[in-house]
Structure formats: structure tokens, C-alpha cells
């Protein structure tokens, strides 16, 4: 039946595979590396400055016709700088940086969902949840669960696992509504 649609020649993988964005190697390197210094010498690693950069990246994502290209140049330094800030800051500022890092991982996850290597999407989703949990921020954890649910869904994971995660995170947001079956 497929041969009737495509002919006898097999389809080249490039016909049905996701195209690789030109910035993918830099984003991959930023995601897989363990930076000890900011991406740029004069980077302001304060939570306020990082929050402004993260907001700018989200505005670009939501306002661009071609979203991956809009954020591709920002992601490597934003990943690097936010990860470095998490290590350099302490207390409440560190937890805020962790929540911001979770958002940067969400943005990375969206960018990577348009790219061929699915393992990077899983990595960014997992790292986002870890950063949100380390931030001890229920809203950050709920957002991370929402994004991880997309990964579960796209991977064909069972419905119960996705729903269970969503219920656990919702219980954190509204502990007064959490029954014994939703306890963590």
C-alpha cells in the first residue's frame, strides 16, 4: 500500500525526518556541558537580570513566526549563565535561579522538540523537573510537570503515569484539596 503512494523506491530519511537547526550543536553543547564561568565576561548573574533575560527569551518564543530560530542564539548563553548562577548564589537567590533554570530548560525542551535527537528533549525535561524541585517552588514544579507530560505523551507513555504526575504537582499547589491518594 505504501508503495502505491511513494513508488517502488524507498523514501530517503530526509523526506520524513526533522531537519536539524543550524544552532543545534551549540545548544547541545550548552545542555551537555558543565560550565564553571558565565558564557560572557560581563554577564549579570543576579536573579533579577536572569529573570529579565528569561522573560525576553519567552517573548521571542511566543512572538516569532519561526520559534526555534528566534531563541537559538540566546539559549546557549542563557543555559550557561543560569547554571553558573545556581552554583554561585545562595539561599533565596539560589532557589530563584533554580526556578529560572527550570524555565530555561522548558524553553530548551521546546526548541529541541523540533530537532531530531529525542534524547535531548528527555534530558531537558528531566533537568527542568530537578531544577524546579531544587528550587522548592510548587509553581515551578507544576510547570515542569506540564512540560514533562508532553514528553510522556510524545513517547507514548501510559496515561496513568502522566495523570499521576499532574495530580502530585497539583496537590503541591493546593494542599487543602489533596486527598490521601494524592499525597507525595
GROMACS .gro file of C-alpha atoms in nm:
model
  184
    1UNK     CA    1   0.000   0.000   0.000
    2UNK     CA    2   0.283   0.246   0.082
    3UNK     CA    3   0.447   0.157  -0.250
    4UNK     CA    4   0.133   0.274  -0.427
    5UNK     CA    5   0.177   0.618  -0.271
    6UNK     CA    6   0.555   0.650  -0.289
    7UNK     CA    7   0.659   0.425  -0.574
    8UNK     CA    8   0.899   0.137  -0.560
    9UNK     CA    9   1.195   0.347  -0.443
   10UNK     CA   10   1.223   0.378  -0.064
   11UNK     CA   11   1.182   0.726   0.081
   12UNK     CA   12   1.501   0.895   0.188
   13UNK     CA   13   1.510   0.963   0.562
   14UNK     CA   14   1.541   1.336   0.491
   15UNK     CA   15   1.192   1.333   0.339
   16UNK     CA   16   1.024   1.244   0.669
   17UNK     CA   17   1.282   1.328   0.937
   18UNK     CA   18   1.303   1.650   1.132
   19UNK     CA   19   1.557   1.891   0.993
   20UNK     CA   20   1.846   1.987   1.214
   21UNK     CA   21   1.854   2.354   1.307
   22UNK     CA   22   2.195   2.517   1.244
   23UNK     CA   23   2.228   2.616   1.613
   24UNK     CA   24   2.165   2.263   1.743
   25UNK     CA   25   2.535   2.184   1.804
   26UNK     CA   26   2.575   2.495   2.023
   27UNK     CA   27   2.253   2.429   2.214
   28UNK     CA   28   2.354   2.064   2.260
   29UNK     CA   29   2.697   2.165   2.388
   30UNK     CA   30   2.541   2.411   2.633
   31UNK     CA   31   2.297   2.150   2.755
   32UNK     CA   32   2.557   1.874   2.792
   33UNK     CA   33   2.841   2.080   2.938
   34UNK     CA   34   2.909   2.171   3.300
   35UNK     CA   35   3.012   2.538   3.289
   36UNK     CA   36   3.211   2.700   3.567
   37UNK     CA   37   3.217   3.052   3.423
   38UNK     CA   38   2.945   3.259   3.257
   39UNK     CA   39   2.902   3.248   2.880
   40UNK     CA   40   3.009   3.610   2.851
   41UNK     CA   41   3.257   3.801   3.065
   42UNK     CA   42   3.020   4.077   3.172
   43UNK     CA   43   2.715   3.857   3.238
   44UNK     CA   44   2.499   3.978   3.527
   45UNK     CA   45   2.405   3.664   3.718
   46UNK     CA   46   2.166   3.829   3.962
   47UNK     CA   47   1.820   3.672   3.979
   48UNK     CA   48   1.667   3.996   3.851
   49UNK     CA   49   1.893   4.013   3.545
   50UNK     CA   50   1.845   3.645   3.468
   51UNK     CA   51   1.467   3.679   3.508
   52UNK     CA   52   1.468   3.964   3.254
   53UNK     CA   53   1.666   3.752   3.007
   54UNK     CA   54   1.435   3.454   3.057
   55UNK     CA   55   1.129   3.677   3.003
   56UNK     CA   56   1.290   3.815   2.686
   57UNK     CA   57   1.350   3.461   2.556
   58UNK     CA   58   0.987   3.365   2.621
   59UNK     CA   59   0.863   3.680   2.447
   60UNK     CA   60   1.076   3.588   2.147
   61UNK     CA   61   0.945   3.231   2.151
   62UNK     CA   62   0.581   3.337   2.165
   63UNK     CA   63   0.615   3.624   1.919
   64UNK     CA   64   0.823   3.468   1.645
   65UNK     CA   65   0.699   3.306   1.327
   66UNK     CA   66   0.988   3.056   1.341
   67UNK     CA   67   1.028   2.998   1.714
   68UNK     CA   68   1.337   2.774   1.715
   69UNK     CA   69   1.540   3.029   1.520
   70UNK     CA   70   1.420   3.312   1.744
   71UNK     CA   71   1.563   3.158   2.061
   72UNK     CA   72   1.850   2.951   1.921
   73UNK     CA   73   2.109   3.224   1.960
   74UNK     CA   74   2.001   3.304   2.318
   75UNK     CA   75   1.979   2.951   2.456
   76UNK     CA   76   2.347   2.855   2.483
   77UNK     CA   77   2.449   3.156   2.694
   78UNK     CA   78   2.124   3.155   2.888
   79UNK     CA   79   2.173   2.788   2.979
   80UNK     CA   80   2.533   2.850   3.076
   81UNK     CA   81   2.473   3.166   3.277
   82UNK     CA   82   2.172   3.032   3.465
   83UNK     CA   83   2.354   2.711   3.556
   84UNK     CA   84   2.656   2.909   3.678
   85UNK     CA   85   2.429   3.140   3.880
   86UNK     CA   86   2.271   2.840   4.054
   87UNK     CA   87   2.615   2.738   4.177
   88UNK     CA   88   2.728   3.088   4.275
   89UNK     CA   89   2.417   3.215   4.452
   90UNK     CA   90   2.296   3.117   4.796
   91UNK     CA   91   1.970   3.091   4.985
   92UNK     CA   92   1.660   3.252   4.837
   93UNK     CA   93   1.853   3.385   4.535
   94UNK     CA   94   1.978   3.035   4.456
   95UNK     CA   95   1.626   2.893   4.472
   96UNK     CA   96   1.504   3.172   4.243
   97UNK     CA   97   1.786   3.091   3.999
   98UNK     CA   98   1.682   2.723   4.013
   99UNK     CA   99   1.324   2.818   3.918
  100UNK     CA  100   1.459   3.031   3.633
  101UNK     CA  101   1.681   2.744   3.523
  102UNK     CA  102   1.373   2.521   3.506
  103UNK     CA  103   1.215   2.776   3.271
  104UNK     CA  104   1.528   2.782   3.055
  105UNK     CA  105   1.512   2.403   3.035
  106UNK     CA  106   1.143   2.429   2.933
  107UNK     CA  107   1.243   2.665   2.655
  108UNK     CA  108   1.523   2.426   2.558
  109UNK     CA  109   1.274   2.140   2.557
  110UNK     CA  110   1.050   2.331   2.317
  111UNK     CA  111   1.343   2.418   2.091
  112UNK     CA  112   1.466   2.058   2.097
  113UNK     CA  113   1.122   1.916   2.021
  114UNK     CA  114   1.175   2.045   1.666
  115UNK     CA  115   1.511   1.866   1.637
  116UNK     CA  116   1.597   1.503   1.556
  117UNK     CA  117   1.768   1.388   1.881
  118UNK     CA  118   1.474   1.293   2.107
  119UNK     CA  119   1.710   1.208   2.393
  120UNK     CA  120   1.789   1.578   2.436
  121UNK     CA  121   1.420   1.656   2.486
  122UNK     CA  122   1.406   1.392   2.759
  123UNK     CA  123   1.723   1.532   2.917
  124UNK     CA  124   1.591   1.887   2.923
  125UNK     CA  125   1.257   1.774   3.067
  126UNK     CA  126   1.427   1.577   3.342
  127UNK     CA  127   1.665   1.860   3.424
  128UNK     CA  128   1.375   2.106   3.436
  129UNK     CA  129   1.193   1.894   3.692
  130UNK     CA  130   1.510   1.855   3.900
  131UNK     CA  131   1.576   2.231   3.893
  132UNK     CA  132   1.214   2.304   3.989
  133UNK     CA  133   1.231   2.058   4.279
  134UNK     CA  134   1.563   2.205   4.393
  135UNK     CA  135   1.400   2.549   4.383
  136UNK     CA  136   1.140   2.415   4.628
  137UNK     CA  137   0.885   2.612   4.426
  138UNK     CA  138   0.544   2.445   4.377
  139UNK     CA  139   0.463   2.661   4.074
  140UNK     CA  140   0.794   2.574   3.909
  141UNK     CA  141   0.730   2.204   3.980
  142UNK     CA  142   0.379   2.226   3.834
  143UNK     CA  143   0.515   2.389   3.518
  144UNK     CA  144   0.786   2.124   3.495
  145UNK     CA  145   0.521   1.852   3.529
  146UNK     CA  146   0.322   2.012   3.249
  147UNK     CA  147   0.624   2.007   3.017
  148UNK     CA  148   0.729   1.656   3.125
  149UNK     CA  149   0.376   1.540   3.046
  150UNK     CA  150   0.435   1.647   2.688
  151UNK     CA  151   0.745   1.429   2.681
  152UNK     CA  152   0.549   1.135   2.826
  153UNK     CA  153   0.269   1.183   2.576
  154UNK     CA  154   0.504   1.210   2.279
  155UNK     CA  155   0.691   0.899   2.393
  156UNK     CA  156   0.364   0.704   2.417
  157UNK     CA  157   0.391   0.656   2.794
  158UNK     CA  158   0.088   0.525   2.967
  159UNK     CA  159  -0.185   0.768   3.055
  160UNK     CA  160  -0.180   0.681   3.426
  161UNK     CA  161   0.182   0.793   3.471
  162UNK     CA  162   0.107   1.131   3.318
  163UNK     CA  163  -0.209   1.184   3.517
  164UNK     CA  164  -0.041   1.073   3.839
  165UNK     CA  165   0.239   1.326   3.794
  166UNK     CA  166  -0.010   1.604   3.722
  167UNK     CA  167  -0.211   1.518   4.035
  168UNK     CA  168   0.101   1.516   4.252
  169UNK     CA  169   0.206   1.860   4.134
  170UNK     CA  170  -0.147   2.000   4.166
  171UNK     CA  171  -0.151   1.878   4.526
  172UNK     CA  172   0.155   2.094   4.588
  173UNK     CA  173  -0.028   2.397   4.455
  174UNK     CA  174  -0.346   2.329   4.653
  175UNK     CA  175  -0.258   2.116   4.956
  176UNK     CA  176  -0.605   2.182   5.102
  177UNK     CA  177  -0.754   1.986   4.809
  178UNK     CA  178  -0.512   1.695   4.820
  179UNK     CA  179  -0.670   1.374   4.938
  180UNK     CA  180  -0.479   1.075   5.077
  181UNK     CA  181  -0.448   0.930   4.727
  182UNK     CA  182  -0.258   1.241   4.611
  183UNK     CA  183  -0.007   1.255   4.895
  184UNK     CA  184   0.357   1.267   4.793
   0.00000   0.00000   0.00000
